[in-house]
Tab-separated table of C-alpha atoms in Angstrom:
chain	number	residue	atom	x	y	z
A	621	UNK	CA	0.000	0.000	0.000
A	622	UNK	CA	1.121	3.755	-0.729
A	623	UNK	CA	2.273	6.290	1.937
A	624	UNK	CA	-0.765	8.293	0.512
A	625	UNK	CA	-3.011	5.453	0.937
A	626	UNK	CA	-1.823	4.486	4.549
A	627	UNK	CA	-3.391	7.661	5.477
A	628	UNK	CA	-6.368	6.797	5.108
A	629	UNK	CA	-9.128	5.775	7.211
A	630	UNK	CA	-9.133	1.758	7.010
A	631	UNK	CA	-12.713	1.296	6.314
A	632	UNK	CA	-11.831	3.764	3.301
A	633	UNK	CA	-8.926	2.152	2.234
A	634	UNK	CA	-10.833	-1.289	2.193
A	635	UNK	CA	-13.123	-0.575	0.439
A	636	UNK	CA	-11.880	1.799	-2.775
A	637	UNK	CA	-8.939	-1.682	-3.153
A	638	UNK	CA	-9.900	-4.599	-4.954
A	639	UNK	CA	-10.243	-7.722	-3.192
A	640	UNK	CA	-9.225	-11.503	-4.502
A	641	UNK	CA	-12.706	-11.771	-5.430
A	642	UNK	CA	-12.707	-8.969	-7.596
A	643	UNK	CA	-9.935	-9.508	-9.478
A	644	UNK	CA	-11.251	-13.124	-9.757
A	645	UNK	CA	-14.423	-11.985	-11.108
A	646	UNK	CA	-12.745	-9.686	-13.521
A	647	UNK	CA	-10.852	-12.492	-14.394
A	648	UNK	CA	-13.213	-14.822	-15.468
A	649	UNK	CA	-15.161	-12.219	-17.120
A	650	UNK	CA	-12.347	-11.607	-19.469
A	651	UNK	CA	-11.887	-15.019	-20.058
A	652	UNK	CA	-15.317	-15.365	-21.598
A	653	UNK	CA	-15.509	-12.360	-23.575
A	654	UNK	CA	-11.479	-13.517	-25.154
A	655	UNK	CA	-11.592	-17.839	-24.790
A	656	UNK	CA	-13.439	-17.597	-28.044
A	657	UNK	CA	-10.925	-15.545	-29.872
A	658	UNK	CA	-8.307	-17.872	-28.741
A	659	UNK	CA	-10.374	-21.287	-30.124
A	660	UNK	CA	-11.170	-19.167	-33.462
A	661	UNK	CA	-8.131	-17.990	-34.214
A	662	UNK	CA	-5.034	-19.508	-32.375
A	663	UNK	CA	-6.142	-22.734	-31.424
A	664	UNK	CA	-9.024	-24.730	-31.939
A	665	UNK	CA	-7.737	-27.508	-29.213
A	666	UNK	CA	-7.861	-24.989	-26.440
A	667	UNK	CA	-11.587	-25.186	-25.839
A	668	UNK	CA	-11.155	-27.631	-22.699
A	669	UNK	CA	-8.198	-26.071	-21.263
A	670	UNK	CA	-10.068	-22.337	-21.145
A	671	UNK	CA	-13.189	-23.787	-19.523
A	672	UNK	CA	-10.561	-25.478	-17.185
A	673	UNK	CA	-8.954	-22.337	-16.350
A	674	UNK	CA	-12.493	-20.145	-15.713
A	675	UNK	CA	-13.815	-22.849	-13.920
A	676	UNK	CA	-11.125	-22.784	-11.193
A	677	UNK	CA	-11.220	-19.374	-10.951
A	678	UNK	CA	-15.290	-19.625	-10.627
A	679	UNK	CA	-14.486	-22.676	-7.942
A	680	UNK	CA	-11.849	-20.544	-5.720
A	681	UNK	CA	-14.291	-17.666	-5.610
A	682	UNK	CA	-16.728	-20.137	-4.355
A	683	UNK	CA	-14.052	-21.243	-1.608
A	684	UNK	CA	-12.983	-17.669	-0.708
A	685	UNK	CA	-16.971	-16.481	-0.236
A	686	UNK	CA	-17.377	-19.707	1.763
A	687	UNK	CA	-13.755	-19.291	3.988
A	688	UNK	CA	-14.557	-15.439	4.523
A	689	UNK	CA	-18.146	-15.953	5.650
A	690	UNK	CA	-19.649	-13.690	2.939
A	691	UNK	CA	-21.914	-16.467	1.640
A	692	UNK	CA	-22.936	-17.673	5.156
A	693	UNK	CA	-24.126	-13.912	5.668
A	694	UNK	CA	-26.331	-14.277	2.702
A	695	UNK	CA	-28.575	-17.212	4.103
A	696	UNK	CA	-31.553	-16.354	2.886
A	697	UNK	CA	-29.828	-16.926	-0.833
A	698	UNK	CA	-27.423	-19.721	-0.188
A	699	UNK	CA	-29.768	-21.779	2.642
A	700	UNK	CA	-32.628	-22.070	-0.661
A	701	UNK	CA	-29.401	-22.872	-3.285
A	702	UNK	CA	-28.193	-25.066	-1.178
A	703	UNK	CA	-31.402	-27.243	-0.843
A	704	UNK	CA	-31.757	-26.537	-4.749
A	705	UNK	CA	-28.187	-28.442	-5.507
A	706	UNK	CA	-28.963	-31.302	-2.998
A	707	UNK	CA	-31.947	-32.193	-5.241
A	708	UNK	CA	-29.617	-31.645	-8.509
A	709	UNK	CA	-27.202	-33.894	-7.642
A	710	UNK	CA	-29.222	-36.634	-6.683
A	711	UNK	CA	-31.221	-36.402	-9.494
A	712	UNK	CA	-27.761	-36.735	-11.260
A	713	UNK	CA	-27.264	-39.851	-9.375
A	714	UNK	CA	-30.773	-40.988	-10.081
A	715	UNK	CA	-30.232	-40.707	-13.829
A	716	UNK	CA	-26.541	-42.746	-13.609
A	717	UNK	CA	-28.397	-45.481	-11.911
A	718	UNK	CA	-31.173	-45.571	-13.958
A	719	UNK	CA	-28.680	-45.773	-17.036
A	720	UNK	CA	-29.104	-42.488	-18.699
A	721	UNK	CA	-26.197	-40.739	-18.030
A	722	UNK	CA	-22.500	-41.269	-17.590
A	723	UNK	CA	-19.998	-40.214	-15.094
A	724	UNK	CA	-18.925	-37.712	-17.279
A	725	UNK	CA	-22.054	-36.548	-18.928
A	726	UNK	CA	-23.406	-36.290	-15.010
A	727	UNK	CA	-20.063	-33.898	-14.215
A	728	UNK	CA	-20.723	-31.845	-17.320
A	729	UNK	CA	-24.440	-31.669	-15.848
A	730	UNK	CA	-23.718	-30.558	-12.710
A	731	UNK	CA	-21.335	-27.588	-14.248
A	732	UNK	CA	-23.989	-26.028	-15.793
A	733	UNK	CA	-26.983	-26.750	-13.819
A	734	UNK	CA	-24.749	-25.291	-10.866
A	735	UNK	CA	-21.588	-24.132	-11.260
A	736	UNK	CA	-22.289	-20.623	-12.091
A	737	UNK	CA	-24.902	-20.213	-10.432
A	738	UNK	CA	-23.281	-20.595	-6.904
A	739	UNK	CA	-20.281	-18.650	-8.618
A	740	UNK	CA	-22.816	-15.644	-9.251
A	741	UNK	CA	-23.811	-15.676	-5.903
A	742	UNK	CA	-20.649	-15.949	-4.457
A	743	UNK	CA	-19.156	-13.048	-5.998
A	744	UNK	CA	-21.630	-11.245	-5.461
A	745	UNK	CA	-21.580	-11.593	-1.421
A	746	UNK	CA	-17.819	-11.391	-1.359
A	747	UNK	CA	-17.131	-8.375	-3.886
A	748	UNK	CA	-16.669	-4.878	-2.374
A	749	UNK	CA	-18.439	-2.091	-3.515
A	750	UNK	CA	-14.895	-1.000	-5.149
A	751	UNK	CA	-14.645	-4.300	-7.134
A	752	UNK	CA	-18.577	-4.103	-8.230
A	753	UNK	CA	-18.031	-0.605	-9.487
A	754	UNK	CA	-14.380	-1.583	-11.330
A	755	UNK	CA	-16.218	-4.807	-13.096
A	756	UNK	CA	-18.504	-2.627	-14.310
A	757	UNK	CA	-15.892	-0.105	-15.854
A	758	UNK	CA	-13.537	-3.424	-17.165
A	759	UNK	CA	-16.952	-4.785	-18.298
A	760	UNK	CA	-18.032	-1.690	-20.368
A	761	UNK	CA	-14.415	-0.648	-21.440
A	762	UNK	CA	-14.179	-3.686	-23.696
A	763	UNK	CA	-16.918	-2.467	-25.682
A	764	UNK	CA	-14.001	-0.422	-27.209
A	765	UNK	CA	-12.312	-3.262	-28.691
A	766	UNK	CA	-15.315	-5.742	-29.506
A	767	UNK	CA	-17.268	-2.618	-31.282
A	768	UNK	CA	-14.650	-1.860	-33.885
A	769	UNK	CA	-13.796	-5.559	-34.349
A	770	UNK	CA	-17.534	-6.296	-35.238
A	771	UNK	CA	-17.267	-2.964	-37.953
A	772	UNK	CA	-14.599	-4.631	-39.357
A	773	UNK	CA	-16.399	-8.112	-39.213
A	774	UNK	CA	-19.524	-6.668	-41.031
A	775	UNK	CA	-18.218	-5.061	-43.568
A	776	UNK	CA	-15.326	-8.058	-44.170
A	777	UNK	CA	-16.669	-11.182	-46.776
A	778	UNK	CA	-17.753	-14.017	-45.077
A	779	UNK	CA	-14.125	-15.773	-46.078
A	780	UNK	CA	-12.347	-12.843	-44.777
A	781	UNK	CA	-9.657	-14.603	-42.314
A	782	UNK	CA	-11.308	-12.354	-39.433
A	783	UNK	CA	-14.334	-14.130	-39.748
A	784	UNK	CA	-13.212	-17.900	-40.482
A	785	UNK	CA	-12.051	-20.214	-38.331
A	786	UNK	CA	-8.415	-20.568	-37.715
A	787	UNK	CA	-8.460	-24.553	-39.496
A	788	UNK	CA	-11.143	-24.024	-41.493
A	789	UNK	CA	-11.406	-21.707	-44.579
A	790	UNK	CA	-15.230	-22.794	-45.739
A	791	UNK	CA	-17.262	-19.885	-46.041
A	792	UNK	CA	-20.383	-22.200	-45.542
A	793	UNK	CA	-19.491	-22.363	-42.114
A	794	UNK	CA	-20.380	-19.008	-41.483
A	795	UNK	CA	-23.050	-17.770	-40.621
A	796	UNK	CA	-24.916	-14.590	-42.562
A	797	UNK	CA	-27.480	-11.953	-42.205
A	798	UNK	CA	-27.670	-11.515	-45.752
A	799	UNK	CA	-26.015	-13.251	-48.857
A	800	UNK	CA	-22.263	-11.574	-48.188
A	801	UNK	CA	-22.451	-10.160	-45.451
A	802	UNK	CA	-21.931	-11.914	-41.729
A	803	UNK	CA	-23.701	-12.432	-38.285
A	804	UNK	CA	-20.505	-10.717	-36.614
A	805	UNK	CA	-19.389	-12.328	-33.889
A	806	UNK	CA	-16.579	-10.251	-32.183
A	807	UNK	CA	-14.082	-11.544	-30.026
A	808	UNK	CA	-16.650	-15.144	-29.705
A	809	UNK	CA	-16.379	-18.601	-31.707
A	810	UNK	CA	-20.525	-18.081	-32.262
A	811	UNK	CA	-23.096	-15.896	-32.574
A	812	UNK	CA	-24.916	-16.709	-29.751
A	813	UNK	CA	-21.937	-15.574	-27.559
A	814	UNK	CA	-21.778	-11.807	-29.014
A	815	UNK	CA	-25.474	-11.362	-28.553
A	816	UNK	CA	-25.512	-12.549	-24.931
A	817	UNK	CA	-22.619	-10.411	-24.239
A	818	UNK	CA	-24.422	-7.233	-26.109
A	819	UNK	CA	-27.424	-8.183	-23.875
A	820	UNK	CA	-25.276	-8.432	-20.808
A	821	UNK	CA	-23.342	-4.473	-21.301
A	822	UNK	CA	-26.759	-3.177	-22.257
A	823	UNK	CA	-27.523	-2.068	-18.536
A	824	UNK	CA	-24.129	-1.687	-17.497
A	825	UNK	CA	-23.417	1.010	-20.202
A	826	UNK	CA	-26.727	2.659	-19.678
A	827	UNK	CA	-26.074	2.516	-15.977
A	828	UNK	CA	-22.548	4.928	-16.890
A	829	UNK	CA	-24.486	7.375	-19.150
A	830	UNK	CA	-27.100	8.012	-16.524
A	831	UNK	CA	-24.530	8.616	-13.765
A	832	UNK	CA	-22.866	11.349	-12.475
A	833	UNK	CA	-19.548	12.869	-14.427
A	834	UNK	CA	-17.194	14.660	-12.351
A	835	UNK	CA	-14.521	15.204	-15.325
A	836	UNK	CA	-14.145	15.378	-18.812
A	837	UNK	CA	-12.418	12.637	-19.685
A	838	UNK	CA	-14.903	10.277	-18.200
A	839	UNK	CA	-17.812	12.243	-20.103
A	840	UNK	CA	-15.431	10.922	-23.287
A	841	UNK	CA	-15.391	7.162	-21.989
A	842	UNK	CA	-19.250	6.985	-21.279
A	843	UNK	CA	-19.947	8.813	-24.414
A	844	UNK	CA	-17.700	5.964	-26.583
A	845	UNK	CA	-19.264	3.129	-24.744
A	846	UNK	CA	-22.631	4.048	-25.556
A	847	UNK	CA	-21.794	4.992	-29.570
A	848	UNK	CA	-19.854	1.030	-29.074
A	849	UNK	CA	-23.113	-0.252	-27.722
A	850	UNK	CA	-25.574	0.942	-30.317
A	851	UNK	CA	-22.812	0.723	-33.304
A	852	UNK	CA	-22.265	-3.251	-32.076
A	853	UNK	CA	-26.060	-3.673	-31.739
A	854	UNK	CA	-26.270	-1.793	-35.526
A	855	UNK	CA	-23.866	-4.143	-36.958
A	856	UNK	CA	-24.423	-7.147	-35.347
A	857	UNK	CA	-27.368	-9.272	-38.223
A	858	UNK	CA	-29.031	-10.600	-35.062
A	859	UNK	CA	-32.400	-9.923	-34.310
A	860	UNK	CA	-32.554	-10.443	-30.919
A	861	UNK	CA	-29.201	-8.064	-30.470
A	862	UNK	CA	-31.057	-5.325	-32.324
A	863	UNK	CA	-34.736	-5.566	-30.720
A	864	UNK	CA	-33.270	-5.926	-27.028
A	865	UNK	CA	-30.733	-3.313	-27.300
A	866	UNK	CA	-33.815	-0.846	-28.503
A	867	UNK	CA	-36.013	-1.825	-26.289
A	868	UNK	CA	-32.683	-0.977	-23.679
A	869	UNK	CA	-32.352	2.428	-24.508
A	870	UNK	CA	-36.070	3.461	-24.985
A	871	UNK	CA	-36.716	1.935	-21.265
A	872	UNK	CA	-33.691	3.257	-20.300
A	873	UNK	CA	-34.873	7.206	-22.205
A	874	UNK	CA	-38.636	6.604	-20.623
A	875	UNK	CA	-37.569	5.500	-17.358
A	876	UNK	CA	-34.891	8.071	-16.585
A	877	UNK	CA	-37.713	11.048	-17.212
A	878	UNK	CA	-40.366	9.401	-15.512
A	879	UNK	CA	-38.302	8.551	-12.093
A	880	UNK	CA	-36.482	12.346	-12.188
A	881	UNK	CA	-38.267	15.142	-9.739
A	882	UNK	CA	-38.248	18.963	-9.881
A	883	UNK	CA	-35.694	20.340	-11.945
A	884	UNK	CA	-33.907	17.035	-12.492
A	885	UNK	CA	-36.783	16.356	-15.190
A	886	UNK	CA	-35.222	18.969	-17.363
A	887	UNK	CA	-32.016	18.040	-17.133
A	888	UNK	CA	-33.392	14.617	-18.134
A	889	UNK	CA	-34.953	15.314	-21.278
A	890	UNK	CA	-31.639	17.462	-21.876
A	891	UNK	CA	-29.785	14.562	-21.866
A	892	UNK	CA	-32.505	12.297	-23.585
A	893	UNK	CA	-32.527	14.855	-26.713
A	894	UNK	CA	-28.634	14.621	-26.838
A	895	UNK	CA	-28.611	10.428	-26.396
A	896	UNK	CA	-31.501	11.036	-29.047
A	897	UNK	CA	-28.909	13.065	-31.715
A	898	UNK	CA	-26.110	10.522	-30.992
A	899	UNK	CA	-28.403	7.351	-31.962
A	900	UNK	CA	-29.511	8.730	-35.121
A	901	UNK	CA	-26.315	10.075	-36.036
A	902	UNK	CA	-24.887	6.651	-35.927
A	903	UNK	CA	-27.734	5.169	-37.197
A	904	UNK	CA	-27.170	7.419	-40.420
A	905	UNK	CA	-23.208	6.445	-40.901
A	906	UNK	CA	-24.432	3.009	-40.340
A	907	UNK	CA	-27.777	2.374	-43.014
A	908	UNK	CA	-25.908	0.076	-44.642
A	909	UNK	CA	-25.679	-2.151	-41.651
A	910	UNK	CA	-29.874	-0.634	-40.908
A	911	UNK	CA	-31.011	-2.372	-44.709
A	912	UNK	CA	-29.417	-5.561	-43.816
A	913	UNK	CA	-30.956	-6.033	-40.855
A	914	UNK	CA	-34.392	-5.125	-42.346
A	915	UNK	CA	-33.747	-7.271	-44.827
A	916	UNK	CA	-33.202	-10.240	-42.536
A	917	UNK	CA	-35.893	-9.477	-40.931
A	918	UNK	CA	-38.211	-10.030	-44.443
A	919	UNK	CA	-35.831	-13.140	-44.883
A	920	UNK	CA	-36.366	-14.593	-41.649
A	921	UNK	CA	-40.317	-14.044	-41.839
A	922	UNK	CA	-40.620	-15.991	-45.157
A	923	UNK	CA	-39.604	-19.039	-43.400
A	924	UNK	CA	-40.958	-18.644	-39.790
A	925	UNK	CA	-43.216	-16.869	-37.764
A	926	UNK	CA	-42.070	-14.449	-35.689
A	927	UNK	CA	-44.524	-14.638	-32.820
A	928	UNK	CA	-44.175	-18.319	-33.040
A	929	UNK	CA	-40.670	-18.145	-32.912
A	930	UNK	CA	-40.831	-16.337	-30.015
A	931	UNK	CA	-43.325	-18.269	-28.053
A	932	UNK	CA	-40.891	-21.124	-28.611
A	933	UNK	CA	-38.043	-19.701	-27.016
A	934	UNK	CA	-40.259	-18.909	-23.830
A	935	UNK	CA	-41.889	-22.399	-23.777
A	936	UNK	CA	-40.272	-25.018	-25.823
A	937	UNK	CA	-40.475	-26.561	-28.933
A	938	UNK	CA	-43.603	-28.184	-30.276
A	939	UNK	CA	-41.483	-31.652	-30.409
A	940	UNK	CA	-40.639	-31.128	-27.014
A	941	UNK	CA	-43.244	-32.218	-25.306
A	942	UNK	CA	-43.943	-35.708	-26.905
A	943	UNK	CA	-40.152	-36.780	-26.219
A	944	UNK	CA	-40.049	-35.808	-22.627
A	945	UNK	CA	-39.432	-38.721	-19.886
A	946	UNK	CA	-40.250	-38.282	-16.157
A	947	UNK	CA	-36.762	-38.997	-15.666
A	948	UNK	CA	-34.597	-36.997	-18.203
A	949	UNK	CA	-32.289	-37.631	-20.881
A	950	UNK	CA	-29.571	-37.269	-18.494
A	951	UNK	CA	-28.323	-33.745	-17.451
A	952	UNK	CA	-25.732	-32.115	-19.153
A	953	UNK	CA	-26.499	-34.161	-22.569
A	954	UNK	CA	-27.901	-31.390	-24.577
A	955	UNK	CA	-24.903	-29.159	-24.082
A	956	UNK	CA	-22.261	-28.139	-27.027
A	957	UNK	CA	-20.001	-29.096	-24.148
A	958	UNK	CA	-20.561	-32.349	-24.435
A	959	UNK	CA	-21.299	-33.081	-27.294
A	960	UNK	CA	-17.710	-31.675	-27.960
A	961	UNK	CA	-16.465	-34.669	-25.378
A	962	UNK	CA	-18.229	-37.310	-27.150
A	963	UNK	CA	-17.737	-36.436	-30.607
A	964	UNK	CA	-15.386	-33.901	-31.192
A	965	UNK	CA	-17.868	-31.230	-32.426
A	966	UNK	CA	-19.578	-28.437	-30.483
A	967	UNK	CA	-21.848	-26.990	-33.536
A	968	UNK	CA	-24.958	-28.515	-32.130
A	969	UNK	CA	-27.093	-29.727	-29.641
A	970	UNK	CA	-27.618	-33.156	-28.820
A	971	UNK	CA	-31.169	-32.863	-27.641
A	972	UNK	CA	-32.831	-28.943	-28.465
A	973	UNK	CA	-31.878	-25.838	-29.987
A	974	UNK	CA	-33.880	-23.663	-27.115
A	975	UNK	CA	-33.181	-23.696	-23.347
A	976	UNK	CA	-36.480	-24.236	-22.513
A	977	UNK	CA	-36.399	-27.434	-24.158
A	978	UNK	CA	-33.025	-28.502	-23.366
A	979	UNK	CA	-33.833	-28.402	-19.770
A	980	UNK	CA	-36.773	-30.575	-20.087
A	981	UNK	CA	-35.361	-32.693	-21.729
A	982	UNK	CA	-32.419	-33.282	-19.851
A	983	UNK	CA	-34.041	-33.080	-16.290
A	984	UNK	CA	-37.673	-34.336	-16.908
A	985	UNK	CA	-39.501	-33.795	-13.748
A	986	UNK	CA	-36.633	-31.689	-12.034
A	987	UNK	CA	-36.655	-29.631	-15.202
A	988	UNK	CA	-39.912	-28.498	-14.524
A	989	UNK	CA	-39.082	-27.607	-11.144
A	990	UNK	CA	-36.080	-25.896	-12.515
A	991	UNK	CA	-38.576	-23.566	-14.181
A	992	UNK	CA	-40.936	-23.076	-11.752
A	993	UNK	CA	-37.787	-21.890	-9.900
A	994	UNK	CA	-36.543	-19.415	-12.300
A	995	UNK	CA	-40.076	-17.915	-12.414
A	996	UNK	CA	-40.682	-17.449	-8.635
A	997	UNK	CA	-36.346	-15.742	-8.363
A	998	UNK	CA	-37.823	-13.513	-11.187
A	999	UNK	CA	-40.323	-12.490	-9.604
A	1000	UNK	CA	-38.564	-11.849	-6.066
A	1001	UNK	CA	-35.780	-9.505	-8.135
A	1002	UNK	CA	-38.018	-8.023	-10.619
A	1003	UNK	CA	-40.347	-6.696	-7.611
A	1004	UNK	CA	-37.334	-5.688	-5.528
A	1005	UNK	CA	-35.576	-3.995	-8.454
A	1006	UNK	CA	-38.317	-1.835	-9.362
A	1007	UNK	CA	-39.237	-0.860	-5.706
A	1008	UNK	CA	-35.333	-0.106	-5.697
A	1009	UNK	CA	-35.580	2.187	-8.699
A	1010	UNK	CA	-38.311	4.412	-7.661
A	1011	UNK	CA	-36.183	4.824	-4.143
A	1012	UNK	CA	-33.281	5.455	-5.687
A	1013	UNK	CA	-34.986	7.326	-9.051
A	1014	UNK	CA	-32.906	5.345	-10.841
A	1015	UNK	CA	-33.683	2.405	-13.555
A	1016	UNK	CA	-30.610	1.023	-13.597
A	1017	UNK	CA	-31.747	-1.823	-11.549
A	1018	UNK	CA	-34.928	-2.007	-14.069
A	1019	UNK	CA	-32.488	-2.399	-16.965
A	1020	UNK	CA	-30.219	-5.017	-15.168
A	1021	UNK	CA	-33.287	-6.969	-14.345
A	1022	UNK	CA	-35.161	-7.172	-17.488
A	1023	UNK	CA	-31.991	-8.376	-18.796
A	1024	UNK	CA	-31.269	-11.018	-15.755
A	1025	UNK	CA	-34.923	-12.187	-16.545
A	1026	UNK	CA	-34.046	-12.321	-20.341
A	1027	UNK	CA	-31.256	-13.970	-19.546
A	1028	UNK	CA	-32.585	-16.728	-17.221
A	1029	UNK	CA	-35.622	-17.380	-19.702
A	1030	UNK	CA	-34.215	-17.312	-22.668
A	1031	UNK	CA	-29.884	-17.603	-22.788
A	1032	UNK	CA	-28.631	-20.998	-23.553
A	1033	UNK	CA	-27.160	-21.104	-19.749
A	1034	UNK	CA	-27.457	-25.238	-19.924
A	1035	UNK	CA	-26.291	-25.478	-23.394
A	1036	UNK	CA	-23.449	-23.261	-23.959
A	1037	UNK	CA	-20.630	-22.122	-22.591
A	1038	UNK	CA	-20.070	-18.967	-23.409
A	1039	UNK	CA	-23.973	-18.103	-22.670
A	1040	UNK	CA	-23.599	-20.031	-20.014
A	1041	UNK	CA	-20.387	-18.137	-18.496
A	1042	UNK	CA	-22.118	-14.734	-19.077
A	1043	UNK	CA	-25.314	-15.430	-17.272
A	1044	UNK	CA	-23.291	-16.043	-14.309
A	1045	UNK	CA	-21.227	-12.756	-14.143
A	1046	UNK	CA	-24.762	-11.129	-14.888
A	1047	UNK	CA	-26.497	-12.757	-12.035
A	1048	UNK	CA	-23.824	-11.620	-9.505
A	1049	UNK	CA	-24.595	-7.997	-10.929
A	1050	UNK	CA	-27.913	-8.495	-10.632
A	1051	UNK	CA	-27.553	-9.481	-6.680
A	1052	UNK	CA	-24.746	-6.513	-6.708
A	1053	UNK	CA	-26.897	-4.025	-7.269
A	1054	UNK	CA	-29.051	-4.778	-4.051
A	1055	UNK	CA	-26.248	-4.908	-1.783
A	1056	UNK	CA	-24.487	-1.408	-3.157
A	1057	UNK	CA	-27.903	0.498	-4.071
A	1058	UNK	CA	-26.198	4.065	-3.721
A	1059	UNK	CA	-22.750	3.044	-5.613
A	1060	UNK	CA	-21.210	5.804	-7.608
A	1061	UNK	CA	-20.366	5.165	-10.560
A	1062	UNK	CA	-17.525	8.380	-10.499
A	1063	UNK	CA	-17.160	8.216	-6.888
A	1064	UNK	CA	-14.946	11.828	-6.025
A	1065	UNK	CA	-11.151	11.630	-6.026
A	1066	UNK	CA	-10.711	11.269	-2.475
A	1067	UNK	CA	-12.899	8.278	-2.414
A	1068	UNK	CA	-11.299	6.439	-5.004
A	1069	UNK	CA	-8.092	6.754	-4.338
């Protein structure tokens, strides 16, 4: 520690340094957003040894939450987790024994049925207000990299070494919004990875441009995340990427004016009418990108319904429900995970393409319990975030939860691991945000030093 530092008060210094579990969290955060770039374009064979790596990390968080009595604080999350993972893993056990699983199937099971979860909520009770706030600026920073990379991925051909594989030059392996031009999928192996992550900085960055800005230069940062996050949404030829991230920043316009009193209503709609400039200026330099996405849009409706689509995601497929066993096809079976163990390939699912079905399918009757689950922790955070919001006037925690229920719905957190790895990190933001409700963003000098 500095001279200047030793100064200060110890609860002060405490809390402005980052702890092991914030660096850990950081760490495993930037491990998900990069591990793809590594398999894509160094080395194909280092799928295993990155999941490996995060997972320890995720594991010693676990330990240090556990060993520092953070998580043993939070009993009225980790007493109803606890009782939730008891029933997982004997289910687990159930399946082996009943001969539809394998040892290694059941592991792989366990990891994603539970892994992250308790990792979430870990980090979450052990972080410090310092390390929440420093994830967040680590988090939105690397918006600076992944937006420019996806520019250059959009406007690239599909064969363009930037968007191939690193042992693969077939052009029919990637994916497209249109005929020549690519789903861009930044620093991840898959699509589905850069529109969780997208999904994931949505609140965070929205979060920075509604806080307070003590200096100029960090007016410049918030300003360049924001232009990343709509410019990355622009370019991205996903649907989902584009709706959600519009949806985002009209909540996030409509909320900010409706929650802000007296005179901080004007300088709300100041700042709306400027956000308002800066969208449709980039939406101008970026039409191009707008007419591709409208035209997969018409694409996309000529073979599917959109509604139905939709409803599928939420629910399950139609097959679904005709191939589901009371006790599961074995947990852990329908992920790209492993299917990558037993075959060598990770570019599908064994058992569904949506989560909803995929956890049916693998638990049976503890999938829907799973569900029922999800809907009733929804429903405890949703409430809490929006009584939260009107306290604070704030709709940050709004934004983080329609994403954390958008995430826990919808995300392929059973199926794969990148998805998987994100919805984690956003679950311990989402519990975050309850514990540090008055966080500033910009804290003063003296308080951050």
């Amino acid at each position: 520690m500095s001279t200047t530092a030793a100064h200060f008060p110890r609860t002060l210094s405490h809390r402005t340094s980052l702890s092991r579990a914030g660096y850990a969290f950081i760490a495993v955060f930037l491990i998900v957003v990069l591990e793809g770039a590594v398999r894509k374009w160094v080395l194909s064979s280092a799928t295993l040894p990155l999941i490996l790596v995060r997972d320890l990390i995720a594991i010693y968080v676990i330990f240090y939450a556990w060993n520092s009595g953070a998580l043993r604080r939070q009993k009225r999350v980790t007493t109803p987790l606890l009782g939730w993972s008891c029933v997982v893993v004997g289910w687990g056990l159930l399946q082996l024994v009943g001969g539809e699983s394998s040892p290694t199937v059941l592991l792989i099971g366990l990891r994603f049925w539970l892994l992250y979860i308790w990792f979430g909520v870990a980090a979450a009770a052990a972080m410090t207000e310092a390390d929440y706030r420093a994830a967040i600026l680590v988090a939105a920073g690397t918006l600076l990299v992944m937006a420019p990379l996806s520019v250059l991925q959009h406007f690239s051909p599909p064969g363009a070494r930037i968007n191939a594989q690193t042992e693969s030059t077939d052009e029919e392996g990637v994916f497209v919004a249109v005929a020549g031009v690519v789903r861009t999928t930044g620093t991840f192996s898959f699509t589905l990875g850069y529109t969780t992550f997208i999904a994931l900085l949505a609140p965070l960055v929205l979060a920075l441009v509604g806080a307070r800005k003590r200096t100029r230069l960090q007016f410049l940062f918030v300003t360049a995340v924001f232009g990343c996050l709509v410019v990355a949404s622009v370019v991205s030829g996903s649907r989902a990427a584009v709706i959600y991230s519009g949806l985002m920043v009209a909540t996030y316009f409509a909320g900010r004016l409706w929650l802000a009193k007296g005179k901080g209503k004007v300088r709300a709609a100041i700042a709306i009418f400027f956000g308002m400039i800066l969208v449709a200026l980039l939406l101008y330099a970026f039409s191009g990108a707008i007419e591709v996405t409208g035209q997969r849009f018409e694409q996309a409706s000529e073979v599917e319904d959109f509604w139905e689509r939709l409803l599928h995601i939420f629910i399950g497929e139609p097959y679904t429900y005709d191939k589901i066993t009371w006790l599961g096809y074995g947990l852990g079976l329908g992920s790209n995970l492993a299917t990558y163990v037993r075959t060598g390939d990770s570019t599908y699912f064994a058992l569904a393409e949506v989560e909803a079905s995929r956890i049916l399918l693998e638990g049976g009757l503890i999938g829907y319990l799973f569900t029922a689950l999800k809907l009733v922790v929804l429903s405890i955070g949703v409430g809490k975030s929006v009584r939260l919001a009107y306290r604070q006037r704030s709709v940050y925690p709004i934004l983080l939860w329609m994403t954390v229920s958008l995430a826990i719905l919808t995300w392929s957190a059973v199926g794969q691991i990148s998805a998987h790895g994100l919805l984690g990190l956003l679950l311990a933001f989402g519990l975050l945000v309850f514990r540090f409700p008055k966080m500033e963003f910009f804290p003063p000098r003296s308080a951050a030093t």
